[in-house]
Amino acid sequence: GIQVEQSPPDLILQEGANSTLRCNFSDSVNNLQWFHQNPWGQLINLFYIPSGTKQNGRLSATTVATERYSLLYISSSQTTDSGVYFCAVEWDTGRRALTFGSGTRLQVQP
Amino acid sequence: DAGVIQSPRHEVTEMGQEVTLRCKPISGHNSLFWYRQTMMRGLELLIYFNNNVPIDDSGMPEDRFSAKMPNASFSTLKIQPSEPRDSAVYFCASSLTVGNTIYFGEGSWLTVV
């Protein structure tokens, strides 16, 4: 099956700092989504981004499908950004459901 | 609009008991997914349905697990008999169809003692 690797596994930031989270995948995909799991366990969809760039407030994401990676940018981080960020992909020759990476755990300190 | 609704939110049960988790997808969504989250294995797909039909159940760990979707607005995941290693958070999610944005419920936190 497809492999999804996220880096870094853990990240600690001071409030106001910027960060870049990376997602590498091992095969062609036709669907890529980013999620935030908050400290209460809720999984929130951030971006549906199989290719190109999108922005939503302080968050933006870029997927370069031909090079098999995606980046999530967080600018001016806030304590409410803390949690785990997951990248998930749908393999274009495999099953039509998302395979999740192991996540990046972000802690934003005041 | 209501999101994906799961019940129960928390359940503690004894080994050997039957556990039934329930899910109501977002109205109008045709695809429904069951995921399990553990510290050791992360988020893993158990099964997914499209138009109420199970499409891929290769992630179901063993015969003790079964899932049904009798209609477009309801699905169940059953574990019988339950074992301590089944302790996990079970998430239900839905999307308009496969390949679209997926929305998760709040999860069912299962503890088997």
mmCIF file of C-alpha atoms in Angstrom:
data_model
loop_
_atom_site.group_PDB
_atom_site.id
_atom_site.type_symbol
_atom_site.label_atom_id
_atom_site.label_comp_id
_atom_site.label_asym_id
_atom_site.label_seq_id
_atom_site.Cartn_x
_atom_site.Cartn_y
_atom_site.Cartn_z
ATOM 1 C CA GLY A 1 0.000 0.000 0.000
ATOM 2 C CA ILE A 2 0.882 3.658 -0.132
ATOM 3 C CA GLN A 3 3.259 5.089 2.484
ATOM 4 C CA VAL A 4 2.656 8.497 4.065
ATOM 5 C CA GLU A 5 5.448 10.085 6.065
ATOM 6 C CA GLN A 6 5.095 13.283 8.049
ATOM 7 C CA SER A 7 7.817 15.451 9.508
ATOM 8 C CA PRO A 8 8.736 16.585 12.003
ATOM 9 C CA PRO A 9 7.012 14.173 14.409
ATOM 10 C CA ASP A 10 7.036 16.784 17.172
ATOM 11 C CA LEU A 11 7.296 20.553 17.143
ATOM 12 C CA ILE A 12 7.316 23.120 19.927
ATOM 13 C CA LEU A 13 6.806 26.782 19.046
ATOM 14 C CA GLN A 14 6.481 30.047 20.848
ATOM 15 C CA GLU A 15 3.289 31.928 20.178
ATOM 16 C CA GLY A 16 3.683 34.110 17.104
ATOM 17 C CA ALA A 17 6.215 31.882 15.348
ATOM 18 C CA ASN A 18 5.740 30.367 11.892
ATOM 19 C CA SER A 19 6.110 26.697 10.983
ATOM 20 C CA THR A 20 6.111 24.331 8.038
ATOM 21 C CA LEU A 21 4.878 20.751 8.262
ATOM 22 C CA ARG A 22 5.738 18.275 5.556
ATOM 23 C CA CYS A 23 3.973 15.226 4.130
ATOM 24 C CA ASN A 24 5.711 12.842 1.719
ATOM 25 C CA PHE A 25 3.865 10.046 -0.043
ATOM 26 C CA SER A 26 5.190 7.081 -1.950
ATOM 27 C CA ASP A 27 2.867 6.875 -4.943
ATOM 28 C CA SER A 28 0.528 8.895 -7.125
ATOM 29 C CA VAL A 29 -2.537 10.221 -5.349
ATOM 30 C CA ASN A 30 -5.810 11.747 -6.486
ATOM 31 C CA ASN A 31 -6.861 13.131 -3.136
ATOM 32 C CA LEU A 32 -4.904 14.708 -0.279
ATOM 33 C CA GLN A 33 -6.369 16.273 2.839
ATOM 34 C CA TRP A 34 -4.939 17.914 5.957
ATOM 35 C CA PHE A 35 -6.587 17.548 9.351
ATOM 36 C CA HIS A 36 -6.101 19.041 12.778
ATOM 37 C CA GLN A 37 -6.858 16.903 15.825
ATOM 38 C CA ASN A 38 -7.362 19.195 18.785
ATOM 39 C CA PRO A 39 -6.502 18.269 22.376
ATOM 40 C CA TRP A 40 -10.086 17.043 22.873
ATOM 41 C CA GLY A 41 -9.690 14.535 20.069
ATOM 42 C CA GLN A 42 -11.823 16.195 17.410
ATOM 43 C CA LEU A 43 -10.597 15.772 13.831
ATOM 44 C CA ILE A 44 -11.168 18.902 11.775
ATOM 45 C CA ASN A 45 -10.658 19.036 8.042
ATOM 46 C CA LEU A 46 -8.335 21.908 7.131
ATOM 47 C CA PHE A 47 -7.730 21.496 3.416
ATOM 48 C CA TYR A 48 -8.735 19.351 0.486
ATOM 49 C CA ILE A 49 -5.682 19.846 -1.718
ATOM 50 C CA PRO A 50 -4.717 17.155 -4.258
ATOM 51 C CA SER A 51 -2.605 19.776 -6.048
ATOM 52 C CA GLY A 52 -1.821 23.481 -6.006
ATOM 53 C CA THR A 53 -2.007 25.989 -3.170
ATOM 54 C CA LYS A 54 -4.809 27.064 -0.881
ATOM 55 C CA GLN A 55 -5.028 29.526 1.974
ATOM 56 C CA ASN A 56 -7.412 29.841 4.879
ATOM 57 C CA GLY A 57 -6.541 32.621 7.284
ATOM 58 C CA ARG A 58 -3.197 31.945 8.921
ATOM 59 C CA LEU A 59 -3.002 28.491 7.374
ATOM 60 C CA SER A 60 -2.000 27.612 3.858
ATOM 61 C CA ALA A 61 -1.116 24.400 2.074
ATOM 62 C CA THR A 62 0.718 23.444 -1.073
ATOM 63 C CA THR A 63 0.763 20.081 -2.800
ATOM 64 C CA VAL A 64 3.254 19.215 -5.531
ATOM 65 C CA ALA A 65 1.760 15.968 -6.742
ATOM 66 C CA THR A 66 4.466 15.282 -9.330
ATOM 67 C CA GLU A 67 7.089 15.338 -6.588
ATOM 68 C CA ARG A 68 4.875 13.522 -4.076
ATOM 69 C CA TYR A 69 4.810 15.955 -1.205
ATOM 70 C CA SER A 70 2.596 18.485 0.490
ATOM 71 C CA LEU A 71 3.377 21.296 2.913
ATOM 72 C CA LEU A 72 1.219 22.917 5.557
ATOM 73 C CA TYR A 73 2.207 26.419 6.658
ATOM 74 C CA ILE A 74 1.100 27.917 9.938
ATOM 75 C CA SER A 75 1.839 31.594 10.394
ATOM 76 C CA SER A 76 1.687 33.646 13.598
ATOM 77 C CA SER A 77 0.910 30.527 15.597
ATOM 78 C CA GLN A 78 -1.509 30.668 18.518
ATOM 79 C CA THR A 79 -1.955 28.346 21.481
ATOM 80 C CA THR A 80 -5.202 27.146 19.912
ATOM 81 C CA ASP A 81 -3.155 25.717 17.022
ATOM 82 C CA SER A 82 -1.792 23.053 19.385
ATOM 83 C CA GLY A 83 -2.680 19.458 18.606
ATOM 84 C CA VAL A 84 -1.781 16.890 15.994
ATOM 85 C CA TYR A 85 -1.759 17.623 12.275
ATOM 86 C CA PHE A 86 -2.463 14.732 9.940
ATOM 87 C CA CYS A 87 -1.930 14.391 6.237
ATOM 88 C CA ALA A 88 -4.093 11.781 4.497
ATOM 89 C CA VAL A 89 -3.986 10.589 0.908
ATOM 90 C CA GLU A 90 -6.083 8.510 -1.435
ATOM 91 C CA TRP A 91 -4.004 6.255 -3.616
ATOM 92 C CA ASP A 92 -5.061 6.653 -7.228
ATOM 93 C CA THR A 93 -4.736 2.963 -8.057
ATOM 94 C CA GLY A 94 -5.828 1.576 -4.745
ATOM 95 C CA ARG A 95 -8.850 1.774 -2.534
ATOM 96 C CA ARG A 96 -10.904 4.936 -2.584
ATOM 97 C CA ALA A 97 -10.383 5.891 1.041
ATOM 98 C CA LEU A 98 -7.847 8.002 2.891
ATOM 99 C CA THR A 99 -4.639 6.570 4.330
ATOM 100 C CA PHE A 100 -3.312 8.668 7.190
ATOM 101 C CA GLY A 101 0.229 9.591 8.109
ATOM 102 C CA SER A 102 1.406 9.320 11.697
ATOM 103 C CA GLY A 103 0.986 13.046 12.301
ATOM 104 C CA THR A 104 2.984 16.026 13.559
ATOM 105 C CA ARG A 105 2.342 16.906 17.191
ATOM 106 C CA LEU A 106 2.468 20.693 17.612
ATOM 107 C CA GLN A 107 2.663 22.480 20.918
ATOM 108 C CA VAL A 108 2.412 26.280 20.894
ATOM 109 C CA GLN A 109 3.581 27.860 24.113
ATOM 110 C CA PRO A 110 2.393 31.290 25.314
ATOM 111 C CA ASP B 1 -26.317 21.518 9.454
ATOM 112 C CA ALA B 2 -25.598 18.700 11.859
ATOM 113 C CA GLY B 3 -22.261 17.000 11.427
ATOM 114 C CA VAL B 4 -21.532 13.297 11.691
ATOM 115 C CA ILE B 5 -23.160 12.003 14.862
ATOM 116 C CA GLN B 6 -21.736 9.087 16.799
ATOM 117 C CA SER B 7 -22.926 7.241 19.860
ATOM 118 C CA PRO B 8 -22.032 6.373 22.493
ATOM 119 C CA ARG B 9 -19.293 8.939 23.110
ATOM 120 C CA HIS B 10 -17.735 6.822 25.813
ATOM 121 C CA GLU B 11 -18.163 3.185 26.683
ATOM 122 C CA VAL B 12 -16.495 0.973 29.229
ATOM 123 C CA THR B 13 -17.298 -2.707 28.932
ATOM 124 C CA GLU B 14 -16.037 -6.020 30.188
ATOM 125 C CA MET B 15 -14.092 -8.430 28.046
ATOM 126 C CA GLY B 16 -16.407 -10.788 26.224
ATOM 127 C CA GLN B 17 -19.325 -8.371 25.992
ATOM 128 C CA GLU B 18 -20.853 -7.204 22.737
ATOM 129 C CA VAL B 19 -20.237 -3.583 21.775
ATOM 130 C CA THR B 20 -22.282 -1.662 19.207
ATOM 131 C CA LEU B 21 -21.171 1.727 17.957
ATOM 132 C CA ARG B 22 -23.549 3.871 15.950
ATOM 133 C CA CYS B 23 -23.132 6.543 13.329
ATOM 134 C CA LYS B 24 -25.384 8.959 11.492
ATOM 135 C CA PRO B 25 -23.613 10.513 8.493
ATOM 136 C CA ILE B 26 -24.194 14.018 7.201
ATOM 137 C CA SER B 27 -27.438 14.131 5.261
ATOM 138 C CA GLY B 28 -26.842 13.713 1.551
ATOM 139 C CA HIS B 29 -23.451 12.092 1.926
ATOM 140 C CA ASN B 30 -23.108 8.820 0.040
ATOM 141 C CA SER B 31 -19.818 7.549 1.473
ATOM 142 C CA LEU B 32 -19.274 6.445 5.046
ATOM 143 C CA PHE B 33 -16.033 5.383 6.703
ATOM 144 C CA TRP B 34 -15.126 3.720 9.993
ATOM 145 C CA TYR B 35 -11.639 4.434 11.366
ATOM 146 C CA ARG B 36 -9.923 3.310 14.545
ATOM 147 C CA GLN B 37 -7.267 5.329 16.365
ATOM 148 C CA THR B 38 -4.734 3.867 18.769
ATOM 149 C CA MET B 39 -1.370 5.075 20.018
ATOM 150 C CA MET B 40 0.397 2.108 18.454
ATOM 151 C CA ARG B 41 -1.240 2.048 15.015
ATOM 152 C CA GLY B 42 -2.482 5.591 14.552
ATOM 153 C CA LEU B 43 -5.565 6.165 12.394
ATOM 154 C CA GLU B 44 -6.463 3.093 10.364
ATOM 155 C CA LEU B 45 -9.388 2.467 8.064
ATOM 156 C CA LEU B 46 -11.603 -0.422 9.094
ATOM 157 C CA ILE B 47 -14.280 -0.373 6.399
ATOM 158 C CA TYR B 48 -16.041 2.004 4.049
ATOM 159 C CA PHE B 49 -19.405 2.073 2.338
ATOM 160 C CA ASN B 50 -20.559 3.769 -0.818
ATOM 161 C CA ASN B 51 -24.312 4.120 -1.338
ATOM 162 C CA ASN B 52 -24.844 1.799 1.655
ATOM 163 C CA VAL B 53 -22.756 -0.994 0.087
ATOM 164 C CA PRO B 54 -19.539 -2.144 1.791
ATOM 165 C CA ILE B 55 -16.713 -1.493 -0.659
ATOM 166 C CA ASP B 56 -13.574 -2.404 1.236
ATOM 167 C CA ASP B 57 -13.509 -4.223 4.582
ATOM 168 C CA SER B 58 -9.880 -5.315 4.376
ATOM 169 C CA GLY B 59 -9.073 -3.235 7.446
ATOM 170 C CA MET B 60 -11.481 -5.082 9.719
ATOM 171 C CA PRO B 61 -9.129 -6.805 12.150
ATOM 172 C CA GLU B 62 -10.943 -10.126 12.484
ATOM 173 C CA ASP B 63 -14.287 -11.852 12.434
ATOM 174 C CA ARG B 64 -15.235 -10.376 15.781
ATOM 175 C CA PHE B 65 -15.799 -7.084 13.961
ATOM 176 C CA SER B 66 -18.770 -6.466 11.704
ATOM 177 C CA ALA B 67 -20.305 -3.360 10.174
ATOM 178 C CA LYS B 68 -23.635 -2.662 8.542
ATOM 179 C CA MET B 69 -25.318 0.215 6.811
ATOM 180 C CA PRO B 70 -29.018 -0.627 6.516
ATOM 181 C CA ASN B 71 -29.903 2.784 5.087
ATOM 182 C CA ALA B 72 -28.312 6.056 4.028
ATOM 183 C CA SER B 73 -28.625 7.637 7.455
ATOM 184 C CA PHE B 74 -27.370 4.937 9.799
ATOM 185 C CA SER B 75 -24.427 2.603 10.266
ATOM 186 C CA THR B 76 -23.259 0.313 13.043
ATOM 187 C CA LEU B 77 -19.932 -1.199 13.976
ATOM 188 C CA LYS B 78 -20.218 -4.235 16.205
ATOM 189 C CA ILE B 79 -17.549 -6.053 18.178
ATOM 190 C CA GLN B 80 -18.485 -9.472 19.562
ATOM 191 C CA PRO B 81 -16.880 -10.628 21.757
ATOM 192 C CA SER B 82 -14.840 -7.608 22.801
ATOM 193 C CA GLU B 83 -11.252 -7.898 24.004
ATOM 194 C CA PRO B 84 -8.991 -5.434 25.868
ATOM 195 C CA ARG B 85 -6.934 -4.879 22.706
ATOM 196 C CA ASP B 86 -10.026 -3.408 21.063
ATOM 197 C CA SER B 87 -9.738 -0.391 23.349
ATOM 198 C CA ALA B 88 -9.424 2.610 21.049
ATOM 199 C CA VAL B 89 -11.229 5.620 19.672
ATOM 200 C CA TYR B 90 -13.547 4.641 16.843
ATOM 201 C CA PHE B 91 -14.330 7.394 14.364
ATOM 202 C CA CYS B 92 -17.068 7.509 11.797
ATOM 203 C CA ALA B 93 -16.694 9.875 8.858
ATOM 204 C CA SER B 94 -18.679 10.741 5.767
ATOM 205 C CA SER B 95 -18.197 12.479 2.452
ATOM 206 C CA LEU B 96 -20.402 13.475 -0.441
ATOM 207 C CA THR B 97 -18.863 10.633 -2.389
ATOM 208 C CA VAL B 98 -15.494 8.907 -2.471
ATOM 209 C CA GLY B 99 -12.713 11.326 -3.282
ATOM 210 C CA ASN B 100 -14.386 14.329 -1.694
ATOM 211 C CA THR B 101 -13.732 16.216 1.534
ATOM 212 C CA ILE B 102 -14.272 13.911 4.490
ATOM 213 C CA TYR B 103 -15.881 14.979 7.784
ATOM 214 C CA PHE B 104 -15.377 13.144 11.050
ATOM 215 C CA GLY B 105 -17.652 12.584 13.989
ATOM 216 C CA GLU B 106 -16.409 13.205 17.502
ATOM 217 C CA GLY B 107 -15.517 9.559 18.026
ATOM 218 C CA SER B 108 -16.560 6.777 20.357
ATOM 219 C CA TRP B 109 -14.011 6.170 23.122
ATOM 220 C CA LEU B 110 -14.090 2.436 23.899
ATOM 221 C CA THR B 111 -12.398 0.829 26.886
ATOM 222 C CA VAL B 112 -12.576 -2.942 27.305
ATOM 223 C CA VAL B 113 -11.502 -4.162 30.731
#
